[in-house]
Amino acid sequence: MGGEFQLLEHPSDIGILARGTSREEALIEVSKGMTSIMTDPARIRSAEERVFHVTGSDDASQVINWLNEILFYFDSEGLIFADFAVDAWTSQAIDGRAKGEHVEAARHELRTAVKAATYHQFELKETANGWELRVFLDI
């Protein structure tokens, strides 16, 4: 099937509905969706890699922490990511990697600022076609 994402309308937030053949693929797609809100992912080179280890008591907290980790690197180091990999996802943590580069004003037109991933209307579910993940972002 392959993964995909679509943006969802909301009065004060923006949502992403991601689909994948696995929950890992759905998480990768929601990560790509968040990047697409911030800038054009096609213009991001995979020049630097960061390793992620996020914990949480359930899937929702793990996914939210993963997305907020992406935003942490953007806010603290000016890194924007376009390539993501999930190496392991257990009941306690997600381990993975993200590749991208430092934002360059000449190449990366910044679109919408994302403040944080939220628990609002969060949903992760297995369907007949794979997995769906819905997350809303505070903008």
Coordinates of N, CA and C in Angstrom, one line a residue:
M1 N 0.8 -1.2 0.0 CA 0.0 0.0 0.0 C 0.9 1.2 0.0
G2 N 1.9 1.3 0.9 CA 2.7 2.5 1.0 C 2.0 3.6 1.9
G3 N 2.8 4.4 2.5 CA 2.2 5.4 3.4 C 1.7 6.6 2.7
E4 N 0.9 7.4 3.4 CA 0.4 8.7 2.9 C -0.1 9.5 4.1
F5 N -0.2 10.8 3.9 CA -0.8 11.6 4.9 C -1.7 12.7 4.2
Q6 N -2.7 13.2 5.0 CA -3.5 14.3 4.5 C -3.6 15.3 5.7
L7 N -3.7 16.6 5.3 CA -3.9 17.6 6.4 C -5.4 17.8 6.6
L8 N -5.7 18.0 7.9 CA -7.1 18.2 8.4 C -7.3 19.6 8.9
E9 N -8.4 20.2 8.6 CA -8.8 21.5 9.0 C -9.3 21.6 10.5
H10 N -8.9 22.6 11.2 CA -9.4 22.8 12.6 C -9.2 24.3 12.8
P11 N -10.1 25.0 13.6 CA -10.1 26.4 13.8 C -8.8 27.0 14.3
S12 N -8.1 26.3 15.3 CA -6.9 26.9 15.9 C -5.7 26.0 15.8
D13 N -5.9 24.8 15.2 CA -4.8 23.8 15.1 C -4.9 23.3 13.6
I14 N -3.9 22.5 13.3 CA -3.9 21.8 12.1 C -3.7 20.3 12.3
G15 N -4.5 19.4 11.7 CA -4.4 18.0 11.9 C -3.7 17.3 10.8
I16 N -3.2 16.1 11.1 CA -2.7 15.2 10.1 C -3.3 13.8 10.3
L17 N -3.8 13.3 9.2 CA -4.3 11.9 9.2 C -3.3 11.1 8.3
A18 N -2.5 10.2 9.0 CA -1.5 9.5 8.3 C -1.9 8.0 8.2
R19 N -1.6 7.4 7.1 CA -1.9 5.9 6.9 C -0.6 5.2 6.5
G20 N -0.5 4.0 7.0 CA 0.6 3.2 6.6 C 0.3 1.7 6.8
T21 N 1.1 0.8 6.2 CA 0.9 -0.6 6.4 C 1.3 -1.1 7.8
S22 N 2.0 -0.3 8.5 CA 2.3 -0.6 9.9 C 2.2 0.7 10.7
R23 N 2.2 0.6 12.0 CA 2.1 1.8 12.8 C 3.4 2.6 12.7
E24 N 4.5 2.0 12.5 CA 5.8 2.6 12.3 C 5.7 3.5 11.0
E25 N 5.1 2.9 9.9 CA 5.0 3.7 8.7 C 4.0 4.9 8.9
A26 N 3.0 4.7 9.6 CA 2.0 5.8 9.9 C 2.7 6.9 10.7
L27 N 3.6 6.5 11.6 CA 4.4 7.5 12.3 C 5.3 8.3 11.4
I28 N 6.0 7.6 10.5 CA 6.9 8.2 9.6 C 6.1 9.2 8.7
E29 N 4.9 8.8 8.3 CA 4.1 9.7 7.4 C 3.6 10.9 8.2
V30 N 3.2 10.7 9.4 CA 2.7 11.9 10.2 C 3.9 12.9 10.4
S31 N 5.1 12.3 10.6 CA 6.3 13.2 10.7 C 6.6 13.9 9.4
K32 N 6.4 13.3 8.3 CA 6.6 14.0 7.0 C 5.5 15.0 6.8
G33 N 4.3 14.7 7.3 CA 3.2 15.7 7.2 C 3.5 16.9 8.0
M34 N 4.0 16.8 9.2 CA 4.4 17.9 10.0 C 5.5 18.8 9.4
T35 N 6.4 18.1 8.8 CA 7.5 18.8 8.0 C 6.9 19.6 6.9
S36 N 5.9 19.0 6.2 CA 5.3 19.7 5.0 C 4.5 21.0 5.5
I37 N 4.0 21.0 6.7 CA 3.4 22.2 7.2 C 4.4 23.3 7.4
M38 N 5.6 22.9 7.8 CA 6.6 23.9 8.1 C 7.4 24.4 6.9
T39 N 7.7 23.6 5.9 CA 8.4 23.9 4.7 C 8.2 22.9 3.7
D40 N 8.8 23.1 2.5 CA 8.7 22.1 1.4 C 9.7 21.0 1.7
P41 N 9.3 19.8 2.0 CA 10.2 18.7 2.3 C 11.2 18.3 1.1
A42 N 10.7 18.6 -0.1 CA 11.5 18.2 -1.3 C 12.8 19.1 -1.3
R43 N 12.9 20.2 -0.6 CA 14.1 21.0 -0.6 C 15.0 20.7 0.5
I44 N 14.7 19.7 1.3 CA 15.6 19.3 2.5 C 16.5 18.2 2.1
R45 N 17.8 18.5 2.3 CA 18.8 17.4 2.1 C 19.0 16.6 3.3
S46 N 19.4 15.4 3.2 CA 19.7 14.5 4.3 C 21.2 14.6 4.7
A47 N 21.5 15.8 5.2 CA 22.9 16.1 5.5 C 23.3 15.7 6.9
E48 N 22.4 15.7 7.8 CA 22.7 15.4 9.2 C 21.6 14.4 9.8
E49 N 22.1 13.6 10.7 CA 21.2 12.6 11.3 C 21.1 12.8 12.8
R50 N 19.9 12.6 13.4 CA 19.8 12.6 14.8 C 19.1 11.3 15.2
V51 N 19.5 10.8 16.3 CA 18.9 9.6 16.8 C 17.9 10.0 17.9
F52 N 16.7 9.4 17.8 CA 15.6 9.7 18.8 C 15.4 8.5 19.7
H53 N 15.2 8.8 20.9 CA 14.7 7.8 21.9 C 13.7 8.5 22.7
V54 N 12.4 8.2 22.5 CA 11.3 8.9 23.3 C 10.5 7.8 24.0
T55 N 10.2 8.2 25.2 CA 9.4 7.3 26.1 C 8.0 7.8 26.3
G56 N 7.2 6.9 26.8 CA 5.8 7.3 27.2 C 5.1 6.1 27.7
S57 N 4.0 6.4 28.5 CA 3.3 5.3 29.1 C 2.3 4.6 28.1
D58 N 2.1 5.2 27.0 CA 1.2 4.7 26.0 C 1.5 5.2 24.6
D59 N 0.8 4.7 23.6 CA 1.1 5.1 22.2 C 1.0 6.6 22.0
A60 N -0.1 7.1 22.6 CA -0.3 8.6 22.4 C 0.9 9.4 22.9
S61 N 1.3 9.1 24.1 CA 2.4 9.9 24.7 C 3.7 9.7 23.9
Q62 N 3.9 8.5 23.5 CA 5.1 8.2 22.7 C 5.1 9.0 21.3
V63 N 4.0 9.0 20.6 CA 3.9 9.7 19.4 C 4.0 11.2 19.6
I64 N 3.3 11.7 20.6 CA 3.4 13.1 20.8 C 4.8 13.5 21.2
N65 N 5.5 12.7 22.0 CA 6.9 13.0 22.4 C 7.8 12.9 21.2
W66 N 7.6 12.0 20.3 CA 8.4 11.9 19.0 C 8.2 13.1 18.2
L67 N 7.0 13.6 18.0 CA 6.8 14.8 17.2 C 7.4 16.0 17.8
N68 N 7.2 16.1 19.1 CA 7.8 17.3 19.9 C 9.3 17.2 19.9
E69 N 9.9 16.0 19.8 CA 11.4 15.9 19.6 C 11.8 16.5 18.3
I70 N 11.1 16.3 17.2 CA 11.4 16.9 15.9 C 11.3 18.4 16.1
L71 N 10.3 18.9 16.7 CA 10.2 20.4 16.9 C 11.3 20.9 17.8
F72 N 11.7 20.1 18.8 CA 12.8 20.5 19.7 C 14.1 20.8 18.9
Y73 N 14.4 19.9 18.0 CA 15.6 20.1 17.1 C 15.5 21.3 16.2
F74 N 14.3 21.5 15.7 CA 14.0 22.7 14.9 C 14.2 24.0 15.7
D75 N 13.7 24.0 16.9 CA 13.7 25.2 17.7 C 15.1 25.4 18.3
S76 N 15.8 24.4 18.7 CA 17.1 24.5 19.4 C 18.3 24.6 18.5
E77 N 18.3 23.8 17.4 CA 19.4 23.7 16.5 C 19.2 24.2 15.1
G78 N 17.9 24.6 14.8 CA 17.6 25.0 13.5 C 17.6 23.9 12.5
L79 N 17.4 22.7 12.9 CA 17.3 21.5 12.0 C 15.9 21.2 11.6
I80 N 15.8 20.9 10.3 CA 14.5 20.5 9.7 C 14.7 19.1 9.1
F81 N 13.8 18.2 9.3 CA 14.0 16.8 8.8 C 13.0 16.5 7.8
A82 N 13.4 15.6 6.9 CA 12.5 15.1 5.8 C 12.5 13.6 5.7
D83 N 13.5 12.9 6.2 CA 13.6 11.5 6.2 C 13.6 10.9 7.6
F84 N 12.7 9.9 7.8 CA 12.5 9.4 9.1 C 12.6 7.9 9.1
A85 N 13.1 7.2 10.2 CA 13.1 5.8 10.3 C 12.7 5.4 11.7
V86 N 11.9 4.4 11.9 CA 11.5 3.9 13.2 C 12.2 2.6 13.3
D87 N 13.2 2.5 14.3 CA 14.0 1.2 14.5 C 13.3 0.3 15.4
A88 N 12.6 0.8 16.4 CA 11.9 -0.1 17.4 C 10.8 0.7 18.0
W89 N 9.6 0.0 18.3 CA 8.5 0.7 19.0 C 8.0 -0.4 20.0
T90 N 8.2 -0.1 21.2 CA 7.8 -1.0 22.3 C 6.6 -0.4 23.1
S91 N 6.2 -1.0 24.1 CA 5.1 -0.5 24.9 C 5.6 0.7 25.8
Q92 N 7.0 0.9 25.8 CA 7.5 2.0 26.6 C 8.3 3.1 25.8
A93 N 8.7 2.8 24.6 CA 9.5 3.7 23.9 C 9.5 3.5 22.4
I94 N 9.9 4.6 21.7 CA 10.1 4.6 20.3 C 11.6 5.0 20.0
D95 N 12.3 4.2 19.3 CA 13.7 4.5 18.9 C 13.7 4.7 17.4
G96 N 14.3 5.7 16.9 CA 14.4 6.0 15.5 C 15.4 7.0 15.1
R97 N 15.4 7.4 13.9 CA 16.3 8.4 13.4 C 15.6 9.4 12.5
A98 N 16.2 10.5 12.3 CA 15.7 11.6 11.4 C 16.9 12.2 10.7
K99 N 16.7 12.4 9.4 CA 17.8 13.0 8.6 C 17.3 14.3 8.0
G100 N 18.1 15.3 8.0 CA 17.8 16.6 7.5 C 18.9 17.5 7.4
E101 N 18.7 18.8 7.6 CA 19.7 19.8 7.5 C 19.3 21.1 8.3
H102 N 20.3 22.0 8.5 CA 20.0 23.3 9.1 C 19.2 24.1 8.1
V103 N 18.2 24.9 8.6 CA 17.4 25.7 7.8 C 18.3 26.8 7.2
E104 N 18.1 27.0 5.9 CA 18.8 28.1 5.1 C 17.7 28.9 4.5
A105 N 17.6 30.2 4.8 CA 16.6 31.1 4.4 C 16.5 31.1 2.8
A106 N 17.6 31.0 2.2 CA 17.6 31.0 0.7 C 17.0 29.8 0.1
R107 N 17.0 28.6 0.8 CA 16.5 27.4 0.2 C 15.2 26.9 0.8
H108 N 15.0 27.3 2.1 CA 13.8 26.7 2.8 C 12.8 27.9 3.1
E109 N 11.8 28.0 2.4 CA 10.7 29.0 2.7 C 9.9 28.4 3.8
L110 N 10.0 29.1 5.0 CA 9.2 28.6 6.1 C 7.8 29.0 5.9
R111 N 6.9 28.0 6.2 CA 5.5 28.2 6.0 C 4.8 28.5 7.3
T112 N 4.3 27.6 7.9 CA 3.5 27.7 9.2 C 4.4 27.3 10.4
A113 N 4.5 28.1 11.4 CA 5.2 27.7 12.6 C 4.3 26.7 13.4
V114 N 4.9 25.6 13.8 CA 4.3 24.6 14.6 C 4.8 24.7 16.0
K115 N 3.9 24.9 17.0 CA 4.3 25.1 18.4 C 4.5 23.8 19.1
A116 N 3.6 22.8 18.9 CA 3.6 21.6 19.6 C 2.6 20.6 19.0
A117 N 2.9 19.3 19.2 CA 1.9 18.3 18.9 C 1.1 18.1 20.2
T118 N -0.2 17.9 20.0 CA -1.2 17.8 21.1 C -1.9 16.5 21.2
Y119 N -2.5 16.2 22.3 CA -3.3 15.0 22.5 C -4.7 15.2 21.9
H120 N -5.1 16.4 21.5 CA -6.4 16.7 21.0 C -6.8 15.8 19.9
Q121 N -7.9 15.0 20.0 CA -8.4 14.1 19.0 C -7.4 13.1 18.5
F122 N -6.4 12.8 19.3 CA -5.4 11.8 18.9 C -6.1 10.4 18.7
E123 N -5.6 9.8 17.7 CA -6.1 8.4 17.4 C -5.1 7.6 16.7
L124 N -4.8 6.4 17.1 CA -4.0 5.4 16.4 C -4.8 4.2 16.4
K125 N -5.1 3.7 15.2 CA -5.9 2.5 15.1 C -5.5 1.6 13.9
E126 N -5.7 0.3 14.1 CA -5.4 -0.6 13.0 C -6.7 -0.8 12.2
T127 N -6.6 -0.7 10.9 CA -7.7 -0.9 10.0 C -7.6 -2.1 9.1
A128 N -8.5 -2.3 8.3 CA -8.4 -3.4 7.4 C -7.3 -3.2 6.4
N129 N -6.9 -2.0 6.1 CA -5.8 -1.7 5.2 C -4.5 -1.4 5.8
G130 N -4.4 -1.4 7.1 CA -3.1 -1.1 7.8 C -3.4 -0.3 9.1
W131 N -2.7 0.8 9.2 CA -2.8 1.7 10.4 C -3.2 3.1 10.0
E132 N -3.9 3.8 10.9 CA -4.2 5.2 10.7 C -3.8 5.9 12.0
L133 N -3.2 7.1 11.8 CA -2.7 7.9 12.9 C -3.2 9.3 12.7
R134 N -4.0 9.8 13.7 CA -4.4 11.2 13.6 C -3.9 12.0 14.8
V135 N -3.2 13.1 14.4 CA -2.6 14.0 15.4 C -3.0 15.5 15.0
F136 N -3.2 16.3 16.0 CA -3.4 17.7 15.8 C -2.2 18.5 16.4
L137 N -1.8 19.5 15.6 CA -0.7 20.3 16.0 C -1.1 21.7 16.4
D138 N -0.6 22.3 17.4 CA -0.8 23.7 17.8 C 0.0 24.6 17.0
I139 N -0.6 25.5 16.3 CA 0.1 26.4 15.4 C -0.1 27.8 15.8

